[in-house]
PDB file of C-alpha atoms in Angstrom:
ATOM      1  CA  LYS A   1     111.881 111.978 116.085  1.00 58.00           C
ATOM      2  CA  ALA A   2     108.536 111.591 115.995  1.00 73.00           C
ATOM      3  CA  GLY A   3     106.543 111.767 112.979  1.00 93.00           C
ATOM      4  CA  VAL A   4     104.081 113.566 111.526  1.00 96.00           C
ATOM      5  CA  THR A   5     100.360 113.318 113.107  1.00 97.00           C
ATOM      6  CA  GLN A   6      96.964 113.745 112.545  1.00 98.00           C
ATOM      7  CA  THR A   7      93.674 113.840 114.316  1.00 97.00           C
ATOM      8  CA  PRO A   8      91.224 112.499 114.209  1.00 97.00           C
ATOM      9  CA  ARG A   9      92.165 109.066 112.105  1.00 96.00           C
ATOM     10  CA  TYR A  10      88.481 108.693 111.394  1.00 97.00           C
ATOM     11  CA  LEU A  11      85.146 110.783 111.312  1.00 97.00           C
ATOM     12  CA  ILE A  12      81.528 110.655 110.303  1.00 98.00           C
ATOM     13  CA  LYS A  13      79.690 113.594 109.134  1.00 98.00           C
ATOM     14  CA  THR A  14      76.394 114.754 107.645  1.00 98.00           C
ATOM     15  CA  ARG A  15      76.254 116.815 104.735  1.00 98.00           C
ATOM     16  CA  GLY A  16      75.972 120.124 105.405  1.00 97.00           C
ATOM     17  CA  GLN A  17      78.327 120.210 108.746  1.00 98.00           C
ATOM     18  CA  GLN A  18      81.765 121.282 109.009  1.00 98.00           C
ATOM     19  CA  VAL A  19      84.653 119.463 110.385  1.00 98.00           C
ATOM     20  CA  THR A  20      88.227 120.537 111.365  1.00 98.00           C
ATOM     21  CA  LEU A  21      91.444 118.372 110.880  1.00 98.00           C
ATOM     22  CA  SER A  22      94.721 118.969 112.535  1.00 98.00           C
ATOM     23  CA  CYS A  23      98.368 118.173 111.580  1.00 98.00           C
ATOM     24  CA  SER A  24     101.576 118.874 113.785  1.00 98.00           C
ATOM     25  CA  PRO A  25     104.598 118.592 111.796  1.00 96.00           C
ATOM     26  CA  ILE A  26     108.231 117.048 112.251  1.00 95.00           C
ATOM     27  CA  SER A  27     109.536 119.309 114.930  1.00 93.00           C
ATOM     28  CA  GLY A  28     111.819 121.566 112.976  1.00 90.00           C
ATOM     29  CA  HIS A  29     109.505 121.951 109.929  1.00 90.00           C
ATOM     30  CA  ARG A  30     107.887 124.843 108.484  1.00 90.00           C
ATOM     31  CA  SER A  31     106.002 123.617 105.640  1.00 90.00           C
ATOM     32  CA  VAL A  32     103.435 121.825 105.815  1.00 94.00           C
ATOM     33  CA  SER A  33     100.977 120.716 102.957  1.00 94.00           C
ATOM     34  CA  TRP A  34      97.650 118.962 102.250  1.00 97.00           C
ATOM     35  CA  TYR A  35      95.941 116.720 100.039  1.00 97.00           C
ATOM     36  CA  GLN A  36      93.097 115.155  99.215  1.00 97.00           C
ATOM     37  CA  GLN A  37      93.313 111.401  98.643  1.00 96.00           C
ATOM     38  CA  THR A  38      90.046 109.504  96.751  1.00 95.00           C
ATOM     39  CA  PRO A  39      89.823 106.889  94.504  1.00 89.00           C
ATOM     40  CA  GLY A  40      89.031 107.863  91.797  1.00 88.00           C
ATOM     41  CA  GLN A  41      91.154 111.139  91.651  1.00 91.00           C
ATOM     42  CA  GLY A  42      94.561 109.417  93.362  1.00 92.00           C
ATOM     43  CA  LEU A  43      96.011 112.533  95.398  1.00 95.00           C
ATOM     44  CA  GLN A  44      95.011 116.265  95.157  1.00 95.00           C
ATOM     45  CA  PHE A  45      97.185 118.970  96.248  1.00 94.00           C
ATOM     46  CA  LEU A  46      95.263 121.361  98.451  1.00 96.00           C
ATOM     47  CA  PHE A  47      97.468 124.533  99.903  1.00 92.00           C
ATOM     48  CA  GLU A  48     100.771 124.446 101.847  1.00 91.00           C
ATOM     49  CA  TYR A  49     101.624 126.770 104.535  1.00 93.00           C
ATOM     50  CA  PHE A  50     104.928 127.928 104.918  1.00 90.00           C
ATOM     51  CA  SER A  51     105.860 130.127 108.188  1.00 89.00           C
ATOM     52  CA  GLU A  52     102.044 130.644 108.923  1.00 93.00           C
ATOM     53  CA  THR A  53     101.936 132.399 105.368  1.00 92.00           C
ATOM     54  CA  GLN A  54      99.624 130.270 102.838  1.00 92.00           C
ATOM     55  CA  ARG A  55     101.749 129.686  99.951  1.00 87.00           C
ATOM     56  CA  ASN A  56     100.380 127.642  97.055  1.00 87.00           C
ATOM     57  CA  LYS A  57      96.911 126.377  96.806  1.00 90.00           C
ATOM     58  CA  GLY A  58      95.213 123.701  94.533  1.00 91.00           C
ATOM     59  CA  ASN A  59      92.420 124.269  92.759  1.00 92.00           C
ATOM     60  CA  PHE A  60      89.380 123.327  95.263  1.00 96.00           C
ATOM     61  CA  PRO A  61      86.357 125.579  95.957  1.00 96.00           C
ATOM     62  CA  GLY A  62      86.731 128.072  98.398  1.00 96.00           C
ATOM     63  CA  ARG A  63      84.918 125.905 101.494  1.00 97.00           C
ATOM     64  CA  PHE A  64      88.247 124.386 101.719  1.00 98.00           C
ATOM     65  CA  SER A  65      90.221 126.465 103.857  1.00 97.00           C
ATOM     66  CA  GLY A  66      93.576 126.493 106.082  1.00 97.00           C
ATOM     67  CA  ARG A  67      95.411 127.898 108.445  1.00 97.00           C
ATOM     68  CA  GLN A  68      99.134 127.586 110.399  1.00 97.00           C
ATOM     69  CA  PHE A  69      99.940 128.445 113.635  1.00 97.00           C
ATOM     70  CA  SER A  70     103.233 129.993 114.664  1.00 95.00           C
ATOM     71  CA  ASN A  71     104.847 126.425 116.349  1.00 94.00           C
ATOM     72  CA  SER A  72     104.065 125.030 112.721  1.00 94.00           C
ATOM     73  CA  ARG A  73     100.651 123.262 113.653  1.00 97.00           C
ATOM     74  CA  SER A  74      98.165 123.297 110.864  1.00 98.00           C
ATOM     75  CA  GLU A  75      94.703 123.022 110.547  1.00 98.00           C
ATOM     76  CA  MET A  76      92.282 122.556 107.781  1.00 98.00           C
ATOM     77  CA  ASN A  77      88.590 123.116 107.854  1.00 98.00           C
ATOM     78  CA  VAL A  78      85.777 122.189 105.299  1.00 98.00           C
ATOM     79  CA  SER A  79      82.593 123.509 105.144  1.00 96.00           C
ATOM     80  CA  THR A  80      78.527 123.034 104.088  1.00 97.00           C
ATOM     81  CA  LEU A  81      80.262 119.448 103.305  1.00 98.00           C
ATOM     82  CA  GLU A  82      79.183 117.686 100.479  1.00 97.00           C
ATOM     83  CA  LEU A  83      78.962 113.974  99.597  1.00 97.00           C
ATOM     84  CA  GLY A  84      82.256 114.399  97.602  1.00 96.00           C
ATOM     85  CA  ASP A  85      84.211 115.350 100.216  1.00 97.00           C
ATOM     86  CA  SER A  86      84.272 111.607 101.689  1.00 97.00           C
ATOM     87  CA  ALA A  87      88.063 111.954 101.005  1.00 97.00           C
ATOM     88  CA  LEU A  88      91.392 110.351 102.717  1.00 97.00           C
ATOM     89  CA  TYR A  89      92.895 114.171 104.218  1.00 98.00           C
ATOM     90  CA  LEU A  90      96.868 113.844 104.216  1.00 98.00           C
ATOM     91  CA  CYS A  91      99.014 116.083 105.663  1.00 97.00           C
ATOM     92  CA  ALA A  92     102.480 116.334 104.991  1.00 95.00           C
ATOM     93  CA  SER A  93     105.408 118.207 105.863  1.00 93.00           C
ATOM     94  CA  SER A  94     108.861 119.298 104.570  1.00 88.00           C
ATOM     95  CA  SER A  95     111.982 120.827 105.869  1.00 80.00           C
ATOM     96  CA  SER A  96     112.852 124.139 103.942  1.00 64.00           C
ATOM     97  CA  ARG A  97     116.613 122.541 102.799  1.00 56.00           C
ATOM     98  CA  GLY A  98     114.136 119.767 101.566  1.00 52.00           C
ATOM     99  CA  TRP A  99     111.645 121.218  99.974  1.00 53.00           C
ATOM    100  CA  SER A 100     113.322 122.277  96.704  1.00 57.00           C
ATOM    101  CA  THR A 101     113.384 118.724  95.918  1.00 63.00           C
ATOM    102  CA  GLY A 102     110.002 118.531  97.387  1.00 62.00           C
ATOM    103  CA  GLU A 103     110.799 115.559  99.609  1.00 79.00           C
ATOM    104  CA  LEU A 104     107.493 115.532 101.670  1.00 88.00           C
ATOM    105  CA  PHE A 105     106.770 112.995 105.209  1.00 92.00           C
ATOM    106  CA  PHE A 106     103.337 112.192 105.208  1.00 95.00           C
ATOM    107  CA  GLY A 107     100.817 111.985 108.689  1.00 96.00           C
ATOM    108  CA  GLU A 108      98.610 108.935 108.162  1.00 96.00           C
ATOM    109  CA  GLY A 109      95.750 110.601 107.014  1.00 97.00           C
ATOM    110  CA  SER A 110      92.440 111.677 108.651  1.00 97.00           C
ATOM    111  CA  ARG A 111      89.663 109.984 106.834  1.00 97.00           C
ATOM    112  CA  LEU A 112      86.595 111.815 106.272  1.00 98.00           C
ATOM    113  CA  THR A 113      83.048 109.470 105.332  1.00 97.00           C
ATOM    114  CA  VAL A 114      80.239 112.517 104.790  1.00 98.00           C
ATOM    115  CA  LEU A 115      76.679 111.079 104.896  1.00 97.00           C
TER     116      LEU A 115
ATOM    117  CA  THR B   1      98.803 122.402  84.929  1.00 66.00           C
ATOM    118  CA  GLN B   2     101.530 119.460  85.453  1.00 75.00           C
ATOM    119  CA  LEU B   3     100.148 115.798  85.025  1.00 87.00           C
ATOM    120  CA  LEU B   4     101.790 112.881  85.459  1.00 93.00           C
ATOM    121  CA  GLU B   5     100.392 109.348  84.369  1.00 95.00           C
ATOM    122  CA  GLN B   6     101.064 106.030  85.518  1.00 96.00           C
ATOM    123  CA  SER B   7     101.032 103.072  84.388  1.00 96.00           C
ATOM    124  CA  PRO B   8      99.746 100.198  84.868  1.00 97.00           C
ATOM    125  CA  GLN B   9      96.898 101.187  87.253  1.00 95.00           C
ATOM    126  CA  PHE B  10      96.606  97.721  88.616  1.00 96.00           C
ATOM    127  CA  LEU B  11      99.255  95.104  88.730  1.00 97.00           C
ATOM    128  CA  SER B  12      98.927  91.686  90.510  1.00 97.00           C
ATOM    129  CA  ILE B  13     102.296  89.560  89.787  1.00 96.00           C
ATOM    130  CA  GLN B  14     103.642  85.901  91.250  1.00 97.00           C
ATOM    131  CA  GLU B  15     106.743  86.064  93.741  1.00 97.00           C
ATOM    132  CA  GLY B  16     110.285  86.131  92.291  1.00 97.00           C
ATOM    133  CA  GLU B  17     108.908  88.084  88.925  1.00 97.00           C
ATOM    134  CA  ASN B  18     109.985  91.708  87.623  1.00 97.00           C
ATOM    135  CA  LEU B  19     108.083  94.639  86.791  1.00 97.00           C
ATOM    136  CA  THR B  20     108.409  98.161  85.973  1.00 98.00           C
ATOM    137  CA  VAL B  21     105.942 100.829  86.352  1.00 98.00           C
ATOM    138  CA  TYR B  22     106.217 104.017  84.305  1.00 97.00           C
ATOM    139  CA  CYS B  23     105.614 107.397  85.086  1.00 97.00           C
ATOM    140  CA  ASN B  24     105.879 109.926  82.006  1.00 96.00           C
ATOM    141  CA  SER B  25     104.973 113.924  81.521  1.00 95.00           C
ATOM    142  CA  SER B  26     104.972 116.116  78.987  1.00 92.00           C
ATOM    143  CA  SER B  27     106.632 119.005  81.791  1.00 92.00           C
ATOM    144  CA  VAL B  28     109.561 119.291  83.137  1.00 92.00           C
ATOM    145  CA  PHE B  29     110.757 118.904  86.777  1.00 91.00           C
ATOM    146  CA  SER B  30     113.093 119.746  88.682  1.00 88.00           C
ATOM    147  CA  SER B  31     112.735 116.779  91.079  1.00 90.00           C
ATOM    148  CA  LEU B  32     111.226 113.393  90.877  1.00 92.00           C
ATOM    149  CA  GLN B  33     110.277 110.926  93.629  1.00 93.00           C
ATOM    150  CA  TRP B  34     108.411 107.512  94.180  1.00 96.00           C
ATOM    151  CA  TYR B  35     106.663 107.139  97.663  1.00 96.00           C
ATOM    152  CA  ARG B  36     105.178 103.804  98.583  1.00 97.00           C
ATOM    153  CA  GLN B  37     101.859 103.751 100.301  1.00 96.00           C
ATOM    154  CA  GLU B  38     100.042 101.151 102.643  1.00 93.00           C
ATOM    155  CA  PRO B  39      96.491 100.503 103.583  1.00 88.00           C
ATOM    156  CA  GLY B  40      95.436 103.147 106.575  1.00 86.00           C
ATOM    157  CA  GLU B  41      98.635 104.971 106.304  1.00 91.00           C
ATOM    158  CA  GLY B  42     100.141 107.525 104.131  1.00 94.00           C
ATOM    159  CA  PRO B  43     102.659 107.874 101.413  1.00 95.00           C
ATOM    160  CA  VAL B  44     106.325 106.844 102.249  1.00 94.00           C
ATOM    161  CA  LEU B  45     109.406 108.008 100.403  1.00 92.00           C
ATOM    162  CA  LEU B  46     111.480 105.739  98.891  1.00 95.00           C
ATOM    163  CA  VAL B  47     113.478 108.331  96.569  1.00 94.00           C
ATOM    164  CA  THR B  48     114.260 111.622  94.782  1.00 92.00           C
ATOM    165  CA  VAL B  49     116.001 111.359  91.634  1.00 92.00           C
ATOM    166  CA  VAL B  50     117.085 114.868  90.468  1.00 91.00           C
ATOM    167  CA  THR B  51     119.359 115.097  87.023  1.00 92.00           C
ATOM    168  CA  GLY B  52     118.567 113.913  84.361  1.00 93.00           C
ATOM    169  CA  GLY B  53     119.458 110.134  83.132  1.00 95.00           C
ATOM    170  CA  GLU B  54     120.170 109.889  87.259  1.00 95.00           C
ATOM    171  CA  VAL B  55     119.823 106.031  88.469  1.00 97.00           C
ATOM    172  CA  LYS B  56     119.578 105.278  91.237  1.00 96.00           C
ATOM    173  CA  LYS B  57     119.307 101.368  92.795  1.00 97.00           C
ATOM    174  CA  LEU B  58     117.321 100.660  96.659  1.00 95.00           C
ATOM    175  CA  LYS B  59     117.984  97.017  97.212  1.00 95.00           C
ATOM    176  CA  ARG B  60     115.765  95.150  94.740  1.00 97.00           C
ATOM    177  CA  LEU B  61     114.440  98.559  93.452  1.00 97.00           C
ATOM    178  CA  THR B  62     115.906 100.339  90.627  1.00 97.00           C
ATOM    179  CA  PHE B  63     114.265 103.890  89.818  1.00 97.00           C
ATOM    180  CA  GLN B  64     115.280 106.072  86.930  1.00 97.00           C
ATOM    181  CA  PHE B  65     114.614 109.759  85.584  1.00 96.00           C
ATOM    182  CA  GLY B  66     114.352 110.165  81.564  1.00 95.00           C
ATOM    183  CA  ASP B  67     117.158 112.340  80.296  1.00 95.00           C
ATOM    184  CA  ALA B  68     114.747 115.392  79.495  1.00 95.00           C
ATOM    185  CA  ARG B  69     113.254 115.255  83.507  1.00 93.00           C
ATOM    186  CA  LYS B  70     109.807 113.759  82.216  1.00 95.00           C
ATOM    187  CA  ASP B  71     109.455 110.939  82.908  1.00 95.00           C
ATOM    188  CA  SER B  72     110.612 108.123  85.243  1.00 96.00           C
ATOM    189  CA  SER B  73     110.654 104.163  85.857  1.00 97.00           C
ATOM    190  CA  LEU B  74     110.803 101.524  89.261  1.00 98.00           C
ATOM    191  CA  HIS B  75     112.188  98.415  88.318  1.00 98.00           C
ATOM    192  CA  ILE B  76     111.601  96.074  91.292  1.00 97.00           C
ATOM    193  CA  THR B  77     113.425  92.734  90.407  1.00 97.00           C
ATOM    194  CA  ALA B  78     112.441  89.650  91.852  1.00 98.00           C
ATOM    195  CA  ALA B  79     109.104  91.049  93.623  1.00 97.00           C
ATOM    196  CA  GLN B  80     108.729  89.861  97.212  1.00 97.00           C
ATOM    197  CA  PRO B  81     105.465  89.617  99.266  1.00 96.00           C
ATOM    198  CA  GLY B  82     106.499  93.186 101.295  1.00 95.00           C
ATOM    199  CA  ASP B  83     106.555  94.934  98.115  1.00 96.00           C
ATOM    200  CA  THR B  84     102.744  94.997  97.832  1.00 96.00           C
ATOM    201  CA  GLY B  85     101.574  98.664  98.228  1.00 96.00           C
ATOM    202  CA  LEU B  86     100.130 101.234  96.165  1.00 97.00           C
ATOM    203  CA  TYR B  87     103.466 103.201  94.560  1.00 98.00           C
ATOM    204  CA  LEU B  88     102.963 106.900  93.585  1.00 97.00           C
ATOM    205  CA  CYS B  89     105.544 109.371  91.725  1.00 96.00           C
ATOM    206  CA  ALA B  90     105.181 113.083  91.833  1.00 94.00           C
ATOM    207  CA  GLY B  91     106.685 116.238  90.511  1.00 92.00           C
ATOM    208  CA  ALA B  92     108.423 118.551  91.803  1.00 88.00           C
ATOM    209  CA  TYR B  93     108.437 122.108  90.015  1.00 85.00           C
ATOM    210  CA  SER B  94     108.901 125.671  91.045  1.00 80.00           C
ATOM    211  CA  SER B  95     105.391 127.634  91.271  1.00 75.00           C
ATOM    212  CA  GLY B  96     107.259 130.783  91.974  1.00 72.00           C
ATOM    213  CA  ALA B  97     108.472 132.366  94.692  1.00 65.00           C
ATOM    214  CA  GLY B  98     111.306 129.967  95.308  1.00 66.00           C
ATOM    215  CA  SER B  99     108.564 127.949  96.260  1.00 72.00           C
ATOM    216  CA  TYR B 100     107.888 124.410  94.871  1.00 77.00           C
ATOM    217  CA  GLN B 101     104.732 122.316  94.440  1.00 82.00           C
ATOM    218  CA  LEU B 102     104.451 118.211  93.901  1.00 86.00           C
ATOM    219  CA  THR B 103     102.016 116.623  91.599  1.00 90.00           C
ATOM    220  CA  PHE B 104     101.104 113.147  91.962  1.00 94.00           C
ATOM    221  CA  GLY B 105     100.135 110.598  89.297  1.00 95.00           C
ATOM    222  CA  LYS B 106      97.394 108.432  90.355  1.00 95.00           C
ATOM    223  CA  GLY B 107      99.339 105.356  91.704  1.00 96.00           C
ATOM    224  CA  THR B 108     100.079 101.643  90.632  1.00 97.00           C
ATOM    225  CA  LYS B 109      98.367  98.999  93.279  1.00 97.00           C
ATOM    226  CA  LEU B 110     100.663  96.250  92.914  1.00 97.00           C
ATOM    227  CA  SER B 111     100.013  92.480  94.692  1.00 97.00           C
ATOM    228  CA  VAL B 112     102.912  90.246  94.663  1.00 97.00           C
ATOM    229  CA  ILE B 113     101.344  86.822  95.344  1.00 97.00           C
ATOM    230  CA  PRO B 114     103.217  84.540  97.738  1.00 95.00           C
TER     231      PRO B 114
END
């Protein structure tokens, strides 16, 4: 079956702009999580959505937001971009059965560069 | 906040050598996963260990979960160039209301030189 699909794969923005990233999970997976990956900090948890509700949230400022639709597709938005937001943004989906053991299936990521 | 310390951060070895990567924490995890990430791609799950003391083998890779479920190790025997990549450990813990979160180590970047 198809894997996790993230769009766009690459994008360049300037400071102050906003960006929206999209994620389509594996069919049947209802949990979608977002992570930010940078060389210095590694993978840091942004938030997790399950059945259109935000279930968990990491320690990121309010400029980072997300949502999940009824078909489990998810979007994340970053407003008022800063240089430090340059990173690889990874989306991961999980089935309900797998989540208790934290098994995630990742997309290839969206690489955001802020100039 | 659950933290996972991964070591070493970088590892460069010759083909055929053995290596061990460590993942340590002061926190207890309900399970621990190991992922491998190649450039330009997302992490891919290698294994999940759940029981303290559990050992799992995946071809030349051996994963162990510590007895207290606070640490884990990944041992690779006779490393091959195809093993090159970023190895990430991730610990799962309950965040309440039946949901779990994963916290990741910063990764070990492995280069296997032919």
